[in-house]
Amino acid sequence: VSQTSLQDAGQPDTRHREVSGGSVGQLDLRGSSNSLQLADTQQLLVEKIVKLQRACARRQEKLDLLEEHVEQLMNEIKKKNRLIQNYFMGLETGALVSEESDIHKATVGGGQGIMASLYSSRVSDAGLTLELSLEINKKLQAVLEDTLLKNITLKENINTLGQEISKMAMTKQRAAQ
């Protein structure tokens, strides 16, 4: 559609035309005017579609960039988690124990009984035999293994929840845009 036809489309066409047979009459060319208005409307719609497609492409580029950024941040968080885990694994086991626990152990270790023998590393109860020590050791080892397994499971659950929260946040952002 040419520029002049677009400009003329908004103005009614009131040209006169001579009809065959010698009679002169006024004919409103509304059919032609409607087709020009339709072409103008179509052109405006096409322009709007192109504009929306460009906006959509820009948003998609932003979305891709944000997804890459989130992936980079998640990788950095994983690296930092590994560093923290390695740091805590390198610490002595007693370094993470509270002062109150140390005081309690000293109090119990100074007395008599099986627990005093365990905390003080010396036999202070005559009833503590090798078999009893081995049985206590097995039970403590089972408790430790169970606790470690539960901690690993909880850590995996936390990681899964973090990933789901991240996905939900991204979905919410997409819906907001």
PDB file of C-alpha atoms in Angstrom:
ATOM      1  CA  VAL A   1       0.000   0.000   0.000  1.00  0.00           C
ATOM      2  CA  SER A   2       1.484   3.318  -1.027  1.00  0.00           C
ATOM      3  CA  GLN A   3       1.873   6.313   1.280  1.00  0.00           C
ATOM      4  CA  THR A   4      -0.619   8.433  -0.655  1.00  0.00           C
ATOM      5  CA  SER A   5      -3.243   5.687  -0.572  1.00  0.00           C
ATOM      6  CA  LEU A   6      -2.804   5.470   3.211  1.00  0.00           C
ATOM      7  CA  GLN A   7      -3.346   9.195   3.548  1.00  0.00           C
ATOM      8  CA  ASP A   8      -6.354   9.137   1.254  1.00  0.00           C
ATOM      9  CA  ALA A   9      -7.853   6.202   3.176  1.00  0.00           C
ATOM     10  CA  GLY A  10      -8.960   8.408   6.023  1.00  0.00           C
ATOM     11  CA  GLN A  11     -10.881  10.800   3.722  1.00  0.00           C
ATOM     12  CA  PRO A  12     -14.115   9.823   2.010  1.00  0.00           C
ATOM     13  CA  ASP A  13     -13.982   9.584  -1.749  1.00  0.00           C
ATOM     14  CA  THR A  14     -16.651  11.850  -3.279  1.00  0.00           C
ATOM     15  CA  ARG A  15     -15.589  11.900  -6.903  1.00  0.00           C
ATOM     16  CA  HIS A  16     -18.192  12.236  -9.586  1.00  0.00           C
ATOM     17  CA  ARG A  17     -18.428   9.814 -12.383  1.00  0.00           C
ATOM     18  CA  GLU A  18     -20.416   9.833 -15.572  1.00  0.00           C
ATOM     19  CA  VAL A  19     -22.588   6.785 -16.042  1.00  0.00           C
ATOM     20  CA  SER A  20     -23.085   5.357 -19.509  1.00  0.00           C
ATOM     21  CA  GLY A  21     -26.260   6.375 -21.250  1.00  0.00           C
ATOM     22  CA  GLY A  22     -25.534  10.039 -21.016  1.00  0.00           C
ATOM     23  CA  SER A  23     -26.965  10.641 -17.564  1.00  0.00           C
ATOM     24  CA  VAL A  24     -24.754  12.269 -14.993  1.00  0.00           C
ATOM     25  CA  GLY A  25     -24.965  11.111 -11.410  1.00  0.00           C
ATOM     26  CA  GLN A  26     -23.070  11.308  -8.172  1.00  0.00           C
ATOM     27  CA  LEU A  27     -21.610   7.960  -7.052  1.00  0.00           C
ATOM     28  CA  ASP A  28     -20.034   7.517  -3.615  1.00  0.00           C
ATOM     29  CA  LEU A  29     -17.209   5.038  -3.987  1.00  0.00           C
ATOM     30  CA  ARG A  30     -17.516   3.550  -0.522  1.00  0.00           C
ATOM     31  CA  GLY A  31     -16.419   0.098  -1.644  1.00  0.00           C
ATOM     32  CA  SER A  32     -13.058   1.530  -2.660  1.00  0.00           C
ATOM     33  CA  SER A  33     -12.831   3.541   0.559  1.00  0.00           C
ATOM     34  CA  ASN A  34     -13.535   0.481   2.693  1.00  0.00           C
ATOM     35  CA  SER A  35     -10.826  -1.528   0.949  1.00  0.00           C
ATOM     36  CA  LEU A  36      -8.336   1.299   1.558  1.00  0.00           C
ATOM     37  CA  GLN A  37      -9.312   1.473   5.234  1.00  0.00           C
ATOM     38  CA  LEU A  38      -8.969  -2.302   5.473  1.00  0.00           C
ATOM     39  CA  ALA A  39      -5.507  -2.161   3.904  1.00  0.00           C
ATOM     40  CA  ASP A  40      -4.535   0.632   6.314  1.00  0.00           C
ATOM     41  CA  THR A  41      -5.798  -1.363   9.285  1.00  0.00           C
ATOM     42  CA  GLN A  42      -3.929  -4.429   8.087  1.00  0.00           C
ATOM     43  CA  GLN A  43      -0.735  -2.395   7.743  1.00  0.00           C
ATOM     44  CA  LEU A  44      -1.128  -1.049  11.281  1.00  0.00           C
ATOM     45  CA  LEU A  45      -1.735  -4.555  12.609  1.00  0.00           C
ATOM     46  CA  VAL A  46       1.340  -5.885  10.803  1.00  0.00           C
ATOM     47  CA  GLU A  47       3.433  -3.072  12.261  1.00  0.00           C
ATOM     48  CA  LYS A  48       2.089  -3.806  15.729  1.00  0.00           C
ATOM     49  CA  ILE A  49       2.819  -7.524  15.321  1.00  0.00           C
ATOM     50  CA  VAL A  50       6.387  -6.748  14.249  1.00  0.00           C
ATOM     51  CA  LYS A  51       6.793  -4.428  17.243  1.00  0.00           C
ATOM     52  CA  LEU A  52       5.473  -7.103  19.622  1.00  0.00           C
ATOM     53  CA  GLN A  53       7.735  -9.741  18.079  1.00  0.00           C
ATOM     54  CA  ARG A  54      10.747  -7.498  18.612  1.00  0.00           C
ATOM     55  CA  ALA A  55       9.726  -6.883  22.223  1.00  0.00           C
ATOM     56  CA  CYS A  56       9.248 -10.626  22.697  1.00  0.00           C
ATOM     57  CA  ALA A  57      12.700 -11.320  21.220  1.00  0.00           C
ATOM     58  CA  ARG A  58      14.272  -8.741  23.576  1.00  0.00           C
ATOM     59  CA  ARG A  59      12.560 -10.314  26.562  1.00  0.00           C
ATOM     60  CA  GLN A  60      13.646 -13.771  25.456  1.00  0.00           C
ATOM     61  CA  GLU A  61      17.237 -12.546  25.218  1.00  0.00           C
ATOM     62  CA  LYS A  62      16.946 -11.078  28.726  1.00  0.00           C
ATOM     63  CA  LEU A  63      15.466 -14.341  29.970  1.00  0.00           C
ATOM     64  CA  ASP A  64      18.296 -16.360  28.419  1.00  0.00           C
ATOM     65  CA  LEU A  65      20.845 -14.004  29.951  1.00  0.00           C
ATOM     66  CA  LEU A  66      19.201 -14.267  33.388  1.00  0.00           C
ATOM     67  CA  GLU A  67      19.081 -18.061  33.155  1.00  0.00           C
ATOM     68  CA  GLU A  68      22.790 -18.152  32.353  1.00  0.00           C
ATOM     69  CA  HIS A  69      23.457 -15.804  35.261  1.00  0.00           C
ATOM     70  CA  VAL A  70      21.408 -17.990  37.634  1.00  0.00           C
ATOM     71  CA  GLU A  71      23.340 -21.049  36.452  1.00  0.00           C
ATOM     72  CA  GLN A  72      26.650 -19.287  37.101  1.00  0.00           C
ATOM     73  CA  LEU A  73      25.493 -18.221  40.554  1.00  0.00           C
ATOM     74  CA  MET A  74      24.350 -21.754  41.367  1.00  0.00           C
ATOM     75  CA  ASN A  75      27.753 -23.110  40.295  1.00  0.00           C
ATOM     76  CA  GLU A  76      29.481 -20.590  42.554  1.00  0.00           C
ATOM     77  CA  ILE A  77      27.208 -21.532  45.454  1.00  0.00           C
ATOM     78  CA  LYS A  78      28.068 -25.200  44.908  1.00  0.00           C
ATOM     79  CA  LYS A  79      31.791 -24.379  44.906  1.00  0.00           C
ATOM     80  CA  LYS A  80      31.413 -22.385  48.122  1.00  0.00           C
ATOM     81  CA  ASN A  81      29.434 -25.217  49.714  1.00  0.00           C
ATOM     82  CA  ARG A  82      32.239 -27.636  48.845  1.00  0.00           C
ATOM     83  CA  LEU A  83      34.800 -25.233  50.336  1.00  0.00           C
ATOM     84  CA  ILE A  84      32.795 -24.937  53.542  1.00  0.00           C
ATOM     85  CA  GLN A  85      32.370 -28.716  53.749  1.00  0.00           C
ATOM     86  CA  ASN A  86      36.086 -29.265  53.218  1.00  0.00           C
ATOM     87  CA  TYR A  87      36.837 -26.676  55.891  1.00  0.00           C
ATOM     88  CA  PHE A  88      34.582 -28.353  58.447  1.00  0.00           C
ATOM     89  CA  MET A  89      35.873 -31.810  57.556  1.00  0.00           C
ATOM     90  CA  GLY A  90      39.410 -30.556  58.180  1.00  0.00           C
ATOM     91  CA  LEU A  91      38.568 -29.291  61.670  1.00  0.00           C
ATOM     92  CA  GLU A  92      39.285 -31.470  64.658  1.00  0.00           C
ATOM     93  CA  THR A  93      36.224 -33.205  65.995  1.00  0.00           C
ATOM     94  CA  GLY A  94      36.522 -31.422  69.335  1.00  0.00           C
ATOM     95  CA  ALA A  95      36.760 -27.979  67.730  1.00  0.00           C
ATOM     96  CA  LEU A  96      33.020 -27.820  67.103  1.00  0.00           C
ATOM     97  CA  VAL A  97      31.993 -28.933  70.598  1.00  0.00           C
ATOM     98  CA  SER A  98      30.605 -26.272  72.909  1.00  0.00           C
ATOM     99  CA  GLU A  99      32.237 -25.252  76.173  1.00  0.00           C
ATOM    100  CA  GLU A 100      29.193 -26.481  78.112  1.00  0.00           C
ATOM    101  CA  SER A 101      29.698 -29.954  76.682  1.00  0.00           C
ATOM    102  CA  ASP A 102      33.340 -29.922  77.770  1.00  0.00           C
ATOM    103  CA  ILE A 103      32.324 -28.908  81.309  1.00  0.00           C
ATOM    104  CA  HIS A 104      29.717 -31.708  81.401  1.00  0.00           C
ATOM    105  CA  LYS A 105      32.281 -34.287  80.248  1.00  0.00           C
ATOM    106  CA  ALA A 106      34.767 -33.161  82.884  1.00  0.00           C
ATOM    107  CA  THR A 107      32.099 -33.412  85.589  1.00  0.00           C
ATOM    108  CA  VAL A 108      31.020 -36.906  84.522  1.00  0.00           C
ATOM    109  CA  GLY A 109      34.597 -38.014  83.856  1.00  0.00           C
ATOM    110  CA  GLY A 110      35.674 -37.078  87.366  1.00  0.00           C
ATOM    111  CA  GLY A 111      33.178 -39.457  88.959  1.00  0.00           C
ATOM    112  CA  GLN A 112      32.628 -43.172  88.851  1.00  0.00           C
ATOM    113  CA  GLY A 113      30.733 -45.332  86.374  1.00  0.00           C
ATOM    114  CA  ILE A 114      30.730 -46.399  82.767  1.00  0.00           C
ATOM    115  CA  MET A 115      30.276 -42.906  81.322  1.00  0.00           C
ATOM    116  CA  ALA A 116      33.167 -41.646  83.439  1.00  0.00           C
ATOM    117  CA  SER A 117      35.304 -44.389  81.931  1.00  0.00           C
ATOM    118  CA  LEU A 118      34.274 -43.398  78.394  1.00  0.00           C
ATOM    119  CA  TYR A 119      34.915 -39.656  78.885  1.00  0.00           C
ATOM    120  CA  SER A 120      38.176 -39.921  80.822  1.00  0.00           C
ATOM    121  CA  SER A 121      39.761 -42.734  78.765  1.00  0.00           C
ATOM    122  CA  ARG A 122      40.606 -44.608  81.972  1.00  0.00           C
ATOM    123  CA  VAL A 123      38.751 -47.389  83.671  1.00  0.00           C
ATOM    124  CA  SER A 124      36.924 -45.968  86.658  1.00  0.00           C
ATOM    125  CA  ASP A 125      34.255 -48.664  86.961  1.00  0.00           C
ATOM    126  CA  ALA A 126      35.086 -52.244  87.783  1.00  0.00           C
ATOM    127  CA  GLY A 127      31.959 -53.387  85.921  1.00  0.00           C
ATOM    128  CA  LEU A 128      33.339 -52.141  82.581  1.00  0.00           C
ATOM    129  CA  THR A 129      34.564 -55.252  80.830  1.00  0.00           C
ATOM    130  CA  LEU A 130      35.963 -55.636  77.339  1.00  0.00           C
ATOM    131  CA  GLU A 131      32.685 -57.130  76.118  1.00  0.00           C
ATOM    132  CA  LEU A 132      30.686 -54.239  77.560  1.00  0.00           C
ATOM    133  CA  SER A 133      33.093 -51.737  76.009  1.00  0.00           C
ATOM    134  CA  LEU A 134      32.719 -53.418  72.609  1.00  0.00           C
ATOM    135  CA  GLU A 135      28.929 -53.437  72.937  1.00  0.00           C
ATOM    136  CA  ILE A 136      28.880 -49.737  73.839  1.00  0.00           C
ATOM    137  CA  ASN A 137      31.229 -49.021  70.932  1.00  0.00           C
ATOM    138  CA  LYS A 138      28.948 -50.880  68.489  1.00  0.00           C
ATOM    139  CA  LYS A 139      25.889 -48.989  69.700  1.00  0.00           C
ATOM    140  CA  LEU A 140      27.665 -45.654  69.483  1.00  0.00           C
ATOM    141  CA  GLN A 141      28.883 -46.521  65.996  1.00  0.00           C
ATOM    142  CA  ALA A 142      25.313 -47.428  64.936  1.00  0.00           C
ATOM    143  CA  VAL A 143      24.034 -44.105  66.320  1.00  0.00           C
ATOM    144  CA  LEU A 144      26.811 -42.251  64.478  1.00  0.00           C
ATOM    145  CA  GLU A 145      26.068 -44.016  61.186  1.00  0.00           C
ATOM    146  CA  ASP A 146      22.345 -43.360  61.559  1.00  0.00           C
ATOM    147  CA  THR A 147      22.983 -39.678  62.309  1.00  0.00           C
ATOM    148  CA  LEU A 148      25.309 -39.333  59.317  1.00  0.00           C
ATOM    149  CA  LEU A 149      22.748 -40.988  57.027  1.00  0.00           C
ATOM    150  CA  LYS A 150      20.007 -38.691  58.288  1.00  0.00           C
ATOM    151  CA  ASN A 151      22.250 -35.648  57.822  1.00  0.00           C
ATOM    152  CA  ILE A 152      23.069 -36.678  54.237  1.00  0.00           C
ATOM    153  CA  THR A 153      19.368 -37.209  53.513  1.00  0.00           C
ATOM    154  CA  LEU A 154      18.493 -33.827  55.016  1.00  0.00           C
ATOM    155  CA  LYS A 155      21.218 -32.132  52.965  1.00  0.00           C
ATOM    156  CA  GLU A 156      19.877 -33.708  49.760  1.00  0.00           C
ATOM    157  CA  ASN A 157      16.361 -32.593  50.702  1.00  0.00           C
ATOM    158  CA  ILE A 158      17.573 -29.045  51.310  1.00  0.00           C
ATOM    159  CA  ASN A 159      19.320 -29.014  47.924  1.00  0.00           C
ATOM    160  CA  THR A 160      16.158 -30.299  46.231  1.00  0.00           C
ATOM    161  CA  LEU A 161      14.051 -27.658  47.975  1.00  0.00           C
ATOM    162  CA  GLY A 162      16.517 -24.956  46.914  1.00  0.00           C
ATOM    163  CA  GLN A 163      16.272 -26.065  43.304  1.00  0.00           C
ATOM    164  CA  GLU A 164      12.477 -26.139  43.442  1.00  0.00           C
ATOM    165  CA  ILE A 165      12.358 -22.682  45.019  1.00  0.00           C
ATOM    166  CA  SER A 166      14.666 -21.393  42.301  1.00  0.00           C
ATOM    167  CA  LYS A 167      12.438 -22.904  39.598  1.00  0.00           C
ATOM    168  CA  MET A 168       9.323 -21.435  41.202  1.00  0.00           C
ATOM    169  CA  ALA A 169      10.932 -17.994  41.429  1.00  0.00           C
ATOM    170  CA  MET A 170      11.894 -18.135  37.746  1.00  0.00           C
ATOM    171  CA  THR A 171       8.377 -19.261  36.816  1.00  0.00           C
ATOM    172  CA  LYS A 172       6.905 -16.411  38.857  1.00  0.00           C
ATOM    173  CA  GLN A 173       9.198 -13.911  37.128  1.00  0.00           C
ATOM    174  CA  ARG A 174       8.198 -15.244  33.730  1.00  0.00           C
ATOM    175  CA  ALA A 175       4.529 -14.975  34.623  1.00  0.00           C
ATOM    176  CA  ALA A 176       5.008 -11.422  35.882  1.00  0.00           C
ATOM    177  CA  GLN A 177       6.544 -10.362  32.577  1.00  0.00           C
TER     178      GLN A 177
END
